[in-house]
Short mmCIF file of N, CA and C in Angstrom, two decimals:
data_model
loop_
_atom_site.label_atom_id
_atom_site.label_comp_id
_atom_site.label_asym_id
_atom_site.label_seq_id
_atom_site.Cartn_x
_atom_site.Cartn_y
_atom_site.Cartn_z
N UNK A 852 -9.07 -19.07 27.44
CA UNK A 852 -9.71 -19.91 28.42
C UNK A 852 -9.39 -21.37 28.09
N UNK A 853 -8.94 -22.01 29.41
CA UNK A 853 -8.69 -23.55 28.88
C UNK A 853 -9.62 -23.85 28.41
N UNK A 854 -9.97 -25.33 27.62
CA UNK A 854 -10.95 -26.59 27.40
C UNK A 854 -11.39 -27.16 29.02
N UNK A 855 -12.75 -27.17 28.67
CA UNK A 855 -13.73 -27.30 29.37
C UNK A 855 -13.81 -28.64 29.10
N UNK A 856 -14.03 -29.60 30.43
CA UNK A 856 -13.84 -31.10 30.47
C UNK A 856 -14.33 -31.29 32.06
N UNK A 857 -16.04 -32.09 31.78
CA UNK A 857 -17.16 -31.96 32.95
C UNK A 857 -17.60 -33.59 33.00
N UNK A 858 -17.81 -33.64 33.89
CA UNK A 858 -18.36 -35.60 34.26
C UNK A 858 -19.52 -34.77 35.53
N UNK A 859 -20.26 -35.66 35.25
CA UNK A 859 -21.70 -35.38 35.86
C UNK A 859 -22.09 -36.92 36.58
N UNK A 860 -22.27 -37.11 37.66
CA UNK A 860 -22.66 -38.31 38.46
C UNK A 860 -24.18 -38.63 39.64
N UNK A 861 -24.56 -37.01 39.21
CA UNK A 861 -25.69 -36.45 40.06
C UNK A 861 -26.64 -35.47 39.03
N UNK A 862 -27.83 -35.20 39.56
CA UNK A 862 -28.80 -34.31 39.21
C UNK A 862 -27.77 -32.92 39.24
N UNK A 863 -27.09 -32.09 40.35
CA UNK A 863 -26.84 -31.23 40.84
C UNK A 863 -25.62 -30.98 39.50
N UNK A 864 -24.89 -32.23 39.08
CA UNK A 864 -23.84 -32.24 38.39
C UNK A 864 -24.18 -31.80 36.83
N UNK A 865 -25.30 -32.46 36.69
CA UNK A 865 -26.09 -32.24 35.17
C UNK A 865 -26.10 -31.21 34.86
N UNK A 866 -26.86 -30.50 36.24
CA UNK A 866 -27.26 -29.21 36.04
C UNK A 866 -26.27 -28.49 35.60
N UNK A 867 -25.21 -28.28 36.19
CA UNK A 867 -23.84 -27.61 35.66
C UNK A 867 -23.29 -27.99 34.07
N UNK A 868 -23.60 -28.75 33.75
CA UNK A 868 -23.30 -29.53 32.42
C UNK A 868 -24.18 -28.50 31.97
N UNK A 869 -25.51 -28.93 32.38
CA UNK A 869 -27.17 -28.19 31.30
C UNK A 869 -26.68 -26.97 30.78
N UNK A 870 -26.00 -26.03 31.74
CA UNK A 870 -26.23 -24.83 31.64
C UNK A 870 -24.64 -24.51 30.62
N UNK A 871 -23.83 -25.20 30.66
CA UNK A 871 -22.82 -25.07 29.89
C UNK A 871 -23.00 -25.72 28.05
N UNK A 872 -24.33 -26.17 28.20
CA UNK A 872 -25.24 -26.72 26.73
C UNK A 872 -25.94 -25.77 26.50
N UNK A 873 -26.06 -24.93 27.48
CA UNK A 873 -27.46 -24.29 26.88
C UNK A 873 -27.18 -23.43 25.61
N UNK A 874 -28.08 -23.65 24.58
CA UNK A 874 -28.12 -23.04 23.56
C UNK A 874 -26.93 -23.17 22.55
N UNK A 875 -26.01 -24.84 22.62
CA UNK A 875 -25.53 -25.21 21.74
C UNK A 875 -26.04 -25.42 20.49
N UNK A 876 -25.56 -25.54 19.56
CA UNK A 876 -26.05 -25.69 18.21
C UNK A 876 -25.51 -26.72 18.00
N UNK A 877 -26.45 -28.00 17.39
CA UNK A 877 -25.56 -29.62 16.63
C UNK A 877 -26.74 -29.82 15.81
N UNK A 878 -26.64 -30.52 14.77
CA UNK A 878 -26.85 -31.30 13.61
C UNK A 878 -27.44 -32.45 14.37
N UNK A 879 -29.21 -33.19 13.75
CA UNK A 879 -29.32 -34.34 13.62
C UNK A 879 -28.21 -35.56 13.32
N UNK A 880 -27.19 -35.54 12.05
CA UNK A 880 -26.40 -36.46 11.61
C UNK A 880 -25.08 -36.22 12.96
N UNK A 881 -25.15 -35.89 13.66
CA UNK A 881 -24.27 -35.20 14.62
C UNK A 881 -24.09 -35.74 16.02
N UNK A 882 -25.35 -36.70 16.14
CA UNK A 882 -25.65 -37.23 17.44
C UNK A 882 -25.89 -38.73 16.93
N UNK A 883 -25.51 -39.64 18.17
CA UNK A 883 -25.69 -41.35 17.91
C UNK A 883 -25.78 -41.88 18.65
N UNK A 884 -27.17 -42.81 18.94
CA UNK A 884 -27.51 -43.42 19.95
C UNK A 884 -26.67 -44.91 19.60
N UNK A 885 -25.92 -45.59 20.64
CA UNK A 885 -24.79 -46.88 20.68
C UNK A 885 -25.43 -47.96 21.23
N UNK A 886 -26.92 -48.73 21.42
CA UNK A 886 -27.38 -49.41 22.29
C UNK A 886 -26.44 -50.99 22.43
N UNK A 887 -25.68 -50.87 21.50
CA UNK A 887 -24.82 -52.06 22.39
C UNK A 887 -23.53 -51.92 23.35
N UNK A 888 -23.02 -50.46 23.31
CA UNK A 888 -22.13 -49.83 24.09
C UNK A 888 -22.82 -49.21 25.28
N UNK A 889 -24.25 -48.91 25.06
CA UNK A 889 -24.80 -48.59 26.31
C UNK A 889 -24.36 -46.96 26.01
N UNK A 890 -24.82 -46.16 25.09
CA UNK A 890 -24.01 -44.90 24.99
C UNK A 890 -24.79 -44.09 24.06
N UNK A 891 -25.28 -42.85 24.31
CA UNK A 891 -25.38 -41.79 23.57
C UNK A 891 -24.21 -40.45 23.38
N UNK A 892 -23.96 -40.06 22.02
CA UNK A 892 -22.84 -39.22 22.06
C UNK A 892 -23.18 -38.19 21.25
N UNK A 893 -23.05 -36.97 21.05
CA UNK A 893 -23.10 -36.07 20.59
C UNK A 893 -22.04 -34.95 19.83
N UNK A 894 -21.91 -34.29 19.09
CA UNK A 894 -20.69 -33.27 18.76
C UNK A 894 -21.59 -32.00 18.53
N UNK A 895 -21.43 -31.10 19.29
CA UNK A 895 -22.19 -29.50 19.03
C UNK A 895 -21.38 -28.54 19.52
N UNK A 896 -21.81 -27.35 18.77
CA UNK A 896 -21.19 -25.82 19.12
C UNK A 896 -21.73 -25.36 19.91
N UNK A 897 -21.32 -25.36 21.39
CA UNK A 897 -21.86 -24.40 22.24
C UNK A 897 -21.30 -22.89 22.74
N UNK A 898 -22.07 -22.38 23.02
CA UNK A 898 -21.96 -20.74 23.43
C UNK A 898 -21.15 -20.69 24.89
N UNK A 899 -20.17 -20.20 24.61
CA UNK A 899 -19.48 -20.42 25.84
C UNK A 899 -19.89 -18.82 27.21
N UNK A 900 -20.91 -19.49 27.69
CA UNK A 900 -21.38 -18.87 28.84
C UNK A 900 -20.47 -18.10 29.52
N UNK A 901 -19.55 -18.54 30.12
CA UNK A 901 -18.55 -18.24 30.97
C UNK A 901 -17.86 -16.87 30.78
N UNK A 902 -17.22 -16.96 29.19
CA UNK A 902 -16.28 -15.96 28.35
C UNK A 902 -17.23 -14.95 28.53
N UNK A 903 -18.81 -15.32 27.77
CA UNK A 903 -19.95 -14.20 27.97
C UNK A 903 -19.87 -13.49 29.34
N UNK A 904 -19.79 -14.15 30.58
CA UNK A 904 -19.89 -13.29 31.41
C UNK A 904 -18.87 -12.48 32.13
N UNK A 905 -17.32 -12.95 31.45
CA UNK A 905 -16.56 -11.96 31.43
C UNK A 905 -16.10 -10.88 30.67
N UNK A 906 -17.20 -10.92 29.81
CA UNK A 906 -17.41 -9.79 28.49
C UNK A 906 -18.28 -9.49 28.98
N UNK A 907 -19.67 -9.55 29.62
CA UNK A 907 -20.62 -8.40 30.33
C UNK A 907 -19.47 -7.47 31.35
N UNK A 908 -18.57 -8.16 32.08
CA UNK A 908 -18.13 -7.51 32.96
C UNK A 908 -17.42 -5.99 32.34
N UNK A 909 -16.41 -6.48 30.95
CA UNK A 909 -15.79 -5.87 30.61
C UNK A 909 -16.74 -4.59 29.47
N UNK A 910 -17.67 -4.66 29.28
CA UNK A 910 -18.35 -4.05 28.26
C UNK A 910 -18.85 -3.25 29.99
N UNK A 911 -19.00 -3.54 30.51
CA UNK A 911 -19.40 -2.37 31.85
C UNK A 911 -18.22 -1.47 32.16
N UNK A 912 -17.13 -1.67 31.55
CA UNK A 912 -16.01 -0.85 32.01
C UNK A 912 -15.18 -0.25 30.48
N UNK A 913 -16.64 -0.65 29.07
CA UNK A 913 -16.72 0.18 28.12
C UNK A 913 -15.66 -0.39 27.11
N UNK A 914 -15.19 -1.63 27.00
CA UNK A 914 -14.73 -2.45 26.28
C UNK A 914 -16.11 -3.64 25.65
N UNK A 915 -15.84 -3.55 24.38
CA UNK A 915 -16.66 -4.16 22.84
C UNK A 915 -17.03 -5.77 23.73
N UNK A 916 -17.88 -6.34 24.14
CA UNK A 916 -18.00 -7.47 24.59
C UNK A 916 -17.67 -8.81 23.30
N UNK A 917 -16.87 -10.00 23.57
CA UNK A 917 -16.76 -10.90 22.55
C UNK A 917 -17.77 -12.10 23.15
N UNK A 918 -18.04 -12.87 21.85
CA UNK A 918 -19.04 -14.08 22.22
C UNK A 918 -18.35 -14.92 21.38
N UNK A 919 -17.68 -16.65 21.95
CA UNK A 919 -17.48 -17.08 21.19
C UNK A 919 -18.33 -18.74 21.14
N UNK A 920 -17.94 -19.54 20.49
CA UNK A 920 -18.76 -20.75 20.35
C UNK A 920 -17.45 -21.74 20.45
N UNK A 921 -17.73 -22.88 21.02
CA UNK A 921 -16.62 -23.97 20.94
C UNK A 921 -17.19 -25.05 20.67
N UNK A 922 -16.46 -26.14 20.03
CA UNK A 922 -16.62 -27.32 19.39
C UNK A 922 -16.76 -28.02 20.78
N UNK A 923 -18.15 -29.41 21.39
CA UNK A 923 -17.54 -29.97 21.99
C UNK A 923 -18.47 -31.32 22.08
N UNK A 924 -18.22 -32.40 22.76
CA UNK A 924 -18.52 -33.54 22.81
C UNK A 924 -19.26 -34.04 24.05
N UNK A 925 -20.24 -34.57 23.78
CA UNK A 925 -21.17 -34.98 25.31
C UNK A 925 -21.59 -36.57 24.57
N UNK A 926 -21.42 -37.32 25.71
CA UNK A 926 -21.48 -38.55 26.31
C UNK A 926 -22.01 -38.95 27.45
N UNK A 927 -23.43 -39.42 26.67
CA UNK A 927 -24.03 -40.11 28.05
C UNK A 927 -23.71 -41.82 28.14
N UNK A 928 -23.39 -42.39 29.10
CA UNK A 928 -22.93 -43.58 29.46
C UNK A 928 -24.15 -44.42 30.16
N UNK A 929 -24.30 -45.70 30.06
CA UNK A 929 -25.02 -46.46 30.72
C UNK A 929 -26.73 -46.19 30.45
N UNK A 930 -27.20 -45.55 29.31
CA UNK A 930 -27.89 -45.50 28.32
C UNK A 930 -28.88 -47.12 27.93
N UNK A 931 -30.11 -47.47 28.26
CA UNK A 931 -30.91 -48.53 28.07
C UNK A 931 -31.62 -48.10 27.08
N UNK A 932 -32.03 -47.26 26.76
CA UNK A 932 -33.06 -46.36 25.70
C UNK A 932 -32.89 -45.18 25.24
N UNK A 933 -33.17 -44.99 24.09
CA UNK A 933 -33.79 -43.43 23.39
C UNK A 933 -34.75 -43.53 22.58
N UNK A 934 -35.71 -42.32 23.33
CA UNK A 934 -36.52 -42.02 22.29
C UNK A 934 -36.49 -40.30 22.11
N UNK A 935 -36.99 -40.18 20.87
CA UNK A 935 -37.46 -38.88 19.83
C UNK A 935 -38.71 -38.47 19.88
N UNK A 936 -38.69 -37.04 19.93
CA UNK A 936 -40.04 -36.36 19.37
C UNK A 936 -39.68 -35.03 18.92
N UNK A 937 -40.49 -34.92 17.92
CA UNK A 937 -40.21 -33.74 16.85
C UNK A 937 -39.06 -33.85 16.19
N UNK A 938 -38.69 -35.17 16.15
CA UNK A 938 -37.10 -34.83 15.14
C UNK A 938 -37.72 -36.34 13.97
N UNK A 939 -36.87 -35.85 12.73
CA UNK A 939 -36.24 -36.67 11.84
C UNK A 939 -35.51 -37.35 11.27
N UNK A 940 -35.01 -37.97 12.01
CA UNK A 940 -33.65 -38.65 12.22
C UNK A 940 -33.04 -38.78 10.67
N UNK A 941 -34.04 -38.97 9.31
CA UNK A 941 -33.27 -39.08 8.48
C UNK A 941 -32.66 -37.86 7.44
N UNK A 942 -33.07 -36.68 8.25
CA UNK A 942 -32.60 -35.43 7.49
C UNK A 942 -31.07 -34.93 8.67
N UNK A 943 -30.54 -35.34 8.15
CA UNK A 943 -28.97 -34.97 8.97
C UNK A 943 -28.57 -34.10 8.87
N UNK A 944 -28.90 -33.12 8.01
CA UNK A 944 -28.61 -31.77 8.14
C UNK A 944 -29.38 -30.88 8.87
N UNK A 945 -30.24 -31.40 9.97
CA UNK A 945 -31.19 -30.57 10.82
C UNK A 945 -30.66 -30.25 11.50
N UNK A 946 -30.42 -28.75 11.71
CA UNK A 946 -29.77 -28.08 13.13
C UNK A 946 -30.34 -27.58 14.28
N UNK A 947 -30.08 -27.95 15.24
CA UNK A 947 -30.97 -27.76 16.79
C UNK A 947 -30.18 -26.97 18.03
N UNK A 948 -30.95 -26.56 18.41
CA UNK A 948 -30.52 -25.75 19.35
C UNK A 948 -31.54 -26.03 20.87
N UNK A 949 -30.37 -26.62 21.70
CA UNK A 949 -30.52 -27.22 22.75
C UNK A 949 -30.62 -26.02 23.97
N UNK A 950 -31.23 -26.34 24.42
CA UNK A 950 -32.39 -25.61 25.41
C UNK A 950 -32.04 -25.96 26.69
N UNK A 951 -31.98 -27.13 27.28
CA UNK A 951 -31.77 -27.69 28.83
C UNK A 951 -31.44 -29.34 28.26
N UNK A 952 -30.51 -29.68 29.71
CA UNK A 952 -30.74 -31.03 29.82
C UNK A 952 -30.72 -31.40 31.29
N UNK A 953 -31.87 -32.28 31.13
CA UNK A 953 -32.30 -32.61 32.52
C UNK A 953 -32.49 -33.95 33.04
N UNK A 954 -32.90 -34.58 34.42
CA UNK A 954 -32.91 -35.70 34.55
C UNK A 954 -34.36 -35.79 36.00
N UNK A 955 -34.87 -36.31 35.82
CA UNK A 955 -36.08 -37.02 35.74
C UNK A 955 -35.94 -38.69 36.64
N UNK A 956 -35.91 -38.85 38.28
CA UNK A 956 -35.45 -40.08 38.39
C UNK A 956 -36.94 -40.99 38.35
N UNK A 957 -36.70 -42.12 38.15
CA UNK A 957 -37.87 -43.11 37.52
C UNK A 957 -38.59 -44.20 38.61
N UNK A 958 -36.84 -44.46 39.27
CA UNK A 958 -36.48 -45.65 40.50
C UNK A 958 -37.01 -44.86 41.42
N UNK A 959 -37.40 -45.82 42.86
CA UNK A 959 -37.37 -45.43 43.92
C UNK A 959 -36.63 -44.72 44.35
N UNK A 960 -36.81 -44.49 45.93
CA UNK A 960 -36.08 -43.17 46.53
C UNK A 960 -34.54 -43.63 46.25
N UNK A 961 -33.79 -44.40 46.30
CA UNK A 961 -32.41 -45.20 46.38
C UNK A 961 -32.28 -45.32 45.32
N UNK A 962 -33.21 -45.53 43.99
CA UNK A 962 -32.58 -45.95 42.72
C UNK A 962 -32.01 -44.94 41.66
N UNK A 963 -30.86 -45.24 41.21
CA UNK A 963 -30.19 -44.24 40.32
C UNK A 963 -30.67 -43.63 39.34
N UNK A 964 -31.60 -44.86 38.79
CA UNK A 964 -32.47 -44.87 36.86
C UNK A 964 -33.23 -43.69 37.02
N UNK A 965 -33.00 -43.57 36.17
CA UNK A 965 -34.67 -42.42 35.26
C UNK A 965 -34.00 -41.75 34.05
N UNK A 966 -34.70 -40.84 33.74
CA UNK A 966 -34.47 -40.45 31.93
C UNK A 966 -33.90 -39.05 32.16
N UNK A 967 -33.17 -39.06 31.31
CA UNK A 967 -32.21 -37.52 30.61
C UNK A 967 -32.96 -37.34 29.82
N UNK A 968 -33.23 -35.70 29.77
CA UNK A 968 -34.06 -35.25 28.49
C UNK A 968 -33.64 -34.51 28.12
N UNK A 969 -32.86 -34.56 26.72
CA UNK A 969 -32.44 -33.41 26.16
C UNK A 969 -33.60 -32.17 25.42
N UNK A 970 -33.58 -31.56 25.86
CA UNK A 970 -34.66 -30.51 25.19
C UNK A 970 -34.38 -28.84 24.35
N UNK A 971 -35.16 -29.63 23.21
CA UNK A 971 -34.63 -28.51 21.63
C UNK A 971 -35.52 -27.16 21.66
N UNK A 972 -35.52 -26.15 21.06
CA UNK A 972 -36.16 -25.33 20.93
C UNK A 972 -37.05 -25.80 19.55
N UNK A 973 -38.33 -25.33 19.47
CA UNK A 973 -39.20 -25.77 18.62
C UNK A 973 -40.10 -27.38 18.90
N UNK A 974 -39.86 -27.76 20.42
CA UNK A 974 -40.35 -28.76 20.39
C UNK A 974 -39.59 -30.08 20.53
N UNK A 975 -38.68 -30.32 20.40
CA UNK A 975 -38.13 -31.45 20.04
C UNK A 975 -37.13 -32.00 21.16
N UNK A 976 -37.24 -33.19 21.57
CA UNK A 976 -36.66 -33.59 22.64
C UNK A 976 -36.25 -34.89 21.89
N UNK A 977 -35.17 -35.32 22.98
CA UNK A 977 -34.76 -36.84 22.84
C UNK A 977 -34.79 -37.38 24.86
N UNK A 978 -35.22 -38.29 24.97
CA UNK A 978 -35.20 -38.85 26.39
C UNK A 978 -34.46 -40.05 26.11
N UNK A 979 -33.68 -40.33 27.44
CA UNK A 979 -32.23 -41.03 27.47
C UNK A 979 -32.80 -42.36 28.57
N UNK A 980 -33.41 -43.45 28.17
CA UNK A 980 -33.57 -44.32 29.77
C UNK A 980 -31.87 -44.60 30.67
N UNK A 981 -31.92 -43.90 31.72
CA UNK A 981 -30.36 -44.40 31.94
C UNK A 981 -30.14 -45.64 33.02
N UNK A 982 -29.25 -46.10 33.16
CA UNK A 982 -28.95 -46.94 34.81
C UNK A 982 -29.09 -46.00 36.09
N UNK A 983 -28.21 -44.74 35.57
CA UNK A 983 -27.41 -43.74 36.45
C UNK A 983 -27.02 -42.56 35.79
N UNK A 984 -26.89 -41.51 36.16
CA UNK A 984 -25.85 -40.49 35.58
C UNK A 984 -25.12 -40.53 35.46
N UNK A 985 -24.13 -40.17 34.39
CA UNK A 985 -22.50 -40.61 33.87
C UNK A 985 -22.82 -40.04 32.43
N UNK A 986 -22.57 -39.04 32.86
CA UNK A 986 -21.86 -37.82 31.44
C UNK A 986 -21.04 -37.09 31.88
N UNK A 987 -20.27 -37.09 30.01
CA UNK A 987 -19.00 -36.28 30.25
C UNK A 987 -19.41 -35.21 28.88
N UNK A 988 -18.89 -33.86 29.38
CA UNK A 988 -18.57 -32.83 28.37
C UNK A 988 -16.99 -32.57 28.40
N UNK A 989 -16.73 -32.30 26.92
CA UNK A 989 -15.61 -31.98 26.58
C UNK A 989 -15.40 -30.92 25.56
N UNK A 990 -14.71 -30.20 25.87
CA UNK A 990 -14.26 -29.28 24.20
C UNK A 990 -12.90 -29.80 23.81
N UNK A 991 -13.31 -29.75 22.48
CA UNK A 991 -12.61 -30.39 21.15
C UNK A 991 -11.76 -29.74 20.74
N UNK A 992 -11.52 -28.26 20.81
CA UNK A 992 -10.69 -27.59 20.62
C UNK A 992 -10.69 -26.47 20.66
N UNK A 993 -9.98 -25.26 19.82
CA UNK A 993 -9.88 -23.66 19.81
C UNK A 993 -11.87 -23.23 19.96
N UNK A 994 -11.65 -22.12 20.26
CA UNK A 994 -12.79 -21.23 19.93
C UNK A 994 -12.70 -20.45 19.04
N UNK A 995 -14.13 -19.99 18.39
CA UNK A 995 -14.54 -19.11 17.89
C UNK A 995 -15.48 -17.90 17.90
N UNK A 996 -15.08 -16.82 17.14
CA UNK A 996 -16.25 -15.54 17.51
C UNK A 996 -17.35 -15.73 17.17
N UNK A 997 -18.52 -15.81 17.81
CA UNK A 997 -19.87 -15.40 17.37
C UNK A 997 -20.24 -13.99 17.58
N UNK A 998 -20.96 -13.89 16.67
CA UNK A 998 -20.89 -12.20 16.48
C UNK A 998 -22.22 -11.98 17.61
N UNK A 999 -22.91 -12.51 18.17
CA UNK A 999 -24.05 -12.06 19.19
C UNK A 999 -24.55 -13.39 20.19
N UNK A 1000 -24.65 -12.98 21.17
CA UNK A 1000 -25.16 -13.62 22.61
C UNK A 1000 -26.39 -14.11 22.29
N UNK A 1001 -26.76 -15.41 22.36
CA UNK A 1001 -28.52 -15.83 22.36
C UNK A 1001 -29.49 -15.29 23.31
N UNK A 1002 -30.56 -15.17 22.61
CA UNK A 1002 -31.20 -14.27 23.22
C UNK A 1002 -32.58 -14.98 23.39
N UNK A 1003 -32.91 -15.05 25.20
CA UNK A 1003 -34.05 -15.07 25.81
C UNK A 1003 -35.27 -14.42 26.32
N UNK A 1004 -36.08 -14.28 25.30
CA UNK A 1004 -37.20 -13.22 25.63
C UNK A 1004 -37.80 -13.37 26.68
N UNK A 1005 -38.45 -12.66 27.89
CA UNK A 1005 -39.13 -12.86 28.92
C UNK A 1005 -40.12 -13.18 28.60
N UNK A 1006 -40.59 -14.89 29.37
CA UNK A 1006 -42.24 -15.53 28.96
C UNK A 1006 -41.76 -16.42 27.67
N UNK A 1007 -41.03 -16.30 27.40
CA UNK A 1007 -40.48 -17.83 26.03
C UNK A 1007 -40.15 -19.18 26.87
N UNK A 1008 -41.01 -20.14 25.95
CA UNK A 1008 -40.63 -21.23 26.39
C UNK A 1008 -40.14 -21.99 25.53
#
């Protein structure tokens, strides 16, 4: 499967991003808020959804389903603020696993602003004040096997 390379300019756009995050894995020391570049950036392993659902297909026709994880990079642009909750910014070896990312507009009916919220499992969010939407996802390179699909219990939040 090629590298996956996404720009988001809308709510509708995010969403497609969100769901291609969902249940990445990154490191506290891993993410960096840029307030003079106007920029939050990230590097995490996400679960590549997609491959998954052409391995449900193929495990229905009795072939071993594969799950793999890819290296990749998200960039939010035009960034006024971040804030934290439930994290420790000074333990960098904290690993998180990202849940949704969403957007929240702040401005009037016409105005672009409001907050990105990245949201962790166990609690922990980071909210993004933005101008506008303007993120990009990218993968960094090859994939790898994960040996099992993340798993969503019915009624987990």
């Amino acid at each position: 499967m090629p590298d996956l390379k996404l720009i988001a300019f809308d709510a509708e756009d995010l969403g497609v991003i969100s769901a291609h995050l969902q249940d990445a894995v990154l490191r506290v020391g891993d993410m960096a808020y840029l307030p003079k570049e106007k920029r939050f950036v990230a590097i995490a392993n996400r679960f590549d959804w997609a491959n998954a659902a052409d391995g449900a297909l193929k495990a229905k026709r009795g072939a071993e389903p594969q799950f793999e994880r890819r290296r990749a990079a998200v960039r939010f642009e035009r960034v006024n603020a971040a804030q934290i909750q439930g994290l420790d910014l000074k333990d960098k070896r904290t690993s998180l696993a990202l849940l949704a990312v969403t957007f929240e507009p702040t401005g009037g009916a016409e105005s672009p602003e409001g907050n990105v919220t990245l949201t962790f499992s166990g609690g922990a969010a980071i909210r993004l004040g933005v101008e506008c939407i303007e993120i990009e996802l990218k993968d960094l390179g090859a994939a790898w096997a994960a040996k099992r699909s993340p798993e969503h219990p019915e009624g987990a939040s």
